[in-house]
CSV table of C-alpha atoms in Angstrom, one decimal:
chain,number,residue,atom,x,y,z
A,233,TYR,CA,29.5,39.6,-39.9
A,234,THR,CA,29.2,38.4,-36.3
A,235,LYS,CA,26.2,36.7,-34.9
A,236,LYS,CA,26.0,34.9,-31.5
A,237,TYR,CA,23.9,31.8,-31.3
A,238,PRO,CA,22.7,30.2,-27.9
A,239,ASN,CA,24.9,27.1,-27.7
A,240,THR,CA,22.4,24.9,-25.8
A,241,SER,CA,23.7,21.7,-27.1
A,242,SER,CA,26.6,20.1,-28.9
A,243,VAL,CA,26.4,21.2,-32.7
A,244,THR,CA,29.1,21.0,-35.5
A,245,VAL,CA,30.2,23.9,-37.4
A,246,PHE,CA,28.3,23.0,-40.3
A,247,ASP,CA,25.4,23.2,-38.4
A,248,LEU,CA,26.0,26.7,-37.5
A,249,ILE,CA,26.9,27.8,-40.8
A,250,ASP,CA,24.0,26.1,-42.4
A,251,THR,CA,21.7,27.9,-40.0
A,252,PHE,CA,23.3,31.3,-40.4
A,253,CYS,CA,23.1,30.9,-44.2
A,254,ARG,CA,19.5,29.9,-44.2
A,255,GLU,CA,18.6,32.8,-41.9
A,256,GLN,CA,20.4,35.4,-44.0
A,257,ASP,CA,19.3,33.8,-47.5
A,258,ILE,CA,22.7,33.0,-48.4
A,259,GLN,CA,23.5,30.2,-51.0
A,260,LEU,CA,25.6,27.4,-49.3
A,261,SER,CA,27.4,24.8,-51.4
A,262,HIS,CA,28.8,21.7,-49.6
A,263,LEU,CA,29.8,18.1,-50.4
A,264,ASP,CA,30.2,15.6,-47.6
A,265,GLY,CA,30.5,18.2,-45.0
A,266,TYR,CA,33.1,20.1,-46.8
A,267,ILE,CA,31.9,23.7,-47.6
A,268,ASN,CA,32.8,24.4,-51.3
A,269,GLY,CA,30.9,27.7,-51.9
A,270,ILE,CA,29.3,30.5,-49.8
A,271,ASP,CA,27.1,33.0,-51.5
A,272,GLY,CA,28.1,32.0,-55.0
A,273,VAL,CA,31.7,32.1,-54.4
A,274,LEU,CA,32.9,28.5,-55.2
A,275,ASN,CA,36.2,26.8,-54.4
A,276,SER,CA,38.6,26.8,-57.3
A,277,ALA,CA,41.9,25.1,-58.5
A,278,ASP,CA,43.9,27.5,-56.1
A,279,ARG,CA,41.4,28.8,-53.7
A,280,GLY,CA,39.0,27.5,-51.2
A,281,TRP,CA,36.6,28.1,-48.0
A,282,PHE,CA,38.5,27.5,-44.7
A,283,TYR,CA,37.2,27.9,-41.3
A,284,TYR,CA,38.9,28.8,-38.3
A,285,PHE,CA,37.7,28.1,-34.7
A,286,ASN,CA,39.1,30.4,-31.9
A,287,GLY,CA,41.7,31.6,-34.4
A,288,ASN,CA,42.9,27.8,-35.4
A,289,MET,CA,42.1,26.0,-38.4
A,290,PRO,CA,40.9,22.3,-37.5
A,291,GLU,CA,42.1,19.5,-39.4
A,292,ALA,CA,38.6,18.0,-39.8
A,293,SER,CA,35.5,19.1,-42.0
A,294,ALA,CA,32.8,21.4,-40.7
A,295,ALA,CA,30.6,18.5,-40.5
A,296,ASP,CA,32.9,16.5,-38.3
A,297,TYR,CA,34.1,19.4,-35.9
A,298,THR,CA,31.7,19.4,-32.9
A,299,ILE,CA,31.5,22.4,-30.4
A,300,VAL,CA,30.8,21.5,-27.1
A,301,LYS,CA,27.9,23.3,-25.5
A,302,GLY,CA,28.2,26.3,-23.0
A,303,ASN,CA,31.4,27.6,-24.7
A,304,ASP,CA,31.8,30.9,-26.2
A,305,ASN,CA,33.6,30.5,-29.5
A,306,VAL,CA,34.4,32.6,-32.8
A,307,ILE,CA,34.1,30.8,-36.2
A,308,ASP,CA,35.5,32.4,-39.2
A,309,PHE,CA,35.1,31.4,-42.7
A,310,LYS,CA,37.8,32.7,-45.0
A,311,TYR,CA,38.2,32.4,-48.8
A,312,LEU,CA,41.8,31.8,-49.1
A,313,LYS,CA,44.4,30.9,-51.8
A,314,PHE,CA,46.0,27.5,-50.6
A,315,SER,CA,49.3,29.1,-50.2
A,316,GLU,CA,47.7,31.3,-47.4
A,317,ALA,CA,45.9,28.4,-45.7
A,318,PHE,CA,48.8,26.2,-45.9
A,319,PRO,CA,52.0,28.4,-45.7
A,320,GLU,CA,55.4,26.7,-46.2
A,321,LYS,CA,57.3,26.7,-43.1
């Protein structure tokens, strides 16, 4: 699902996912800015929710990653095995 939001001010990734979930009546579970559940699908021992910003996974929580106003950006949330999110090199 893709939705564009007018980015009129600097917001965090968490702000956007929180707004989206409220608009769509989707349950969002979080702790200290880390997403630990979306629509009843919770993090587990070997899987978790990860977000990608313009194709890259930032090294910051959704609440700590600020998007600068005026940019067109793509944010993807994926429920992945930890081995998929952090593949061995």
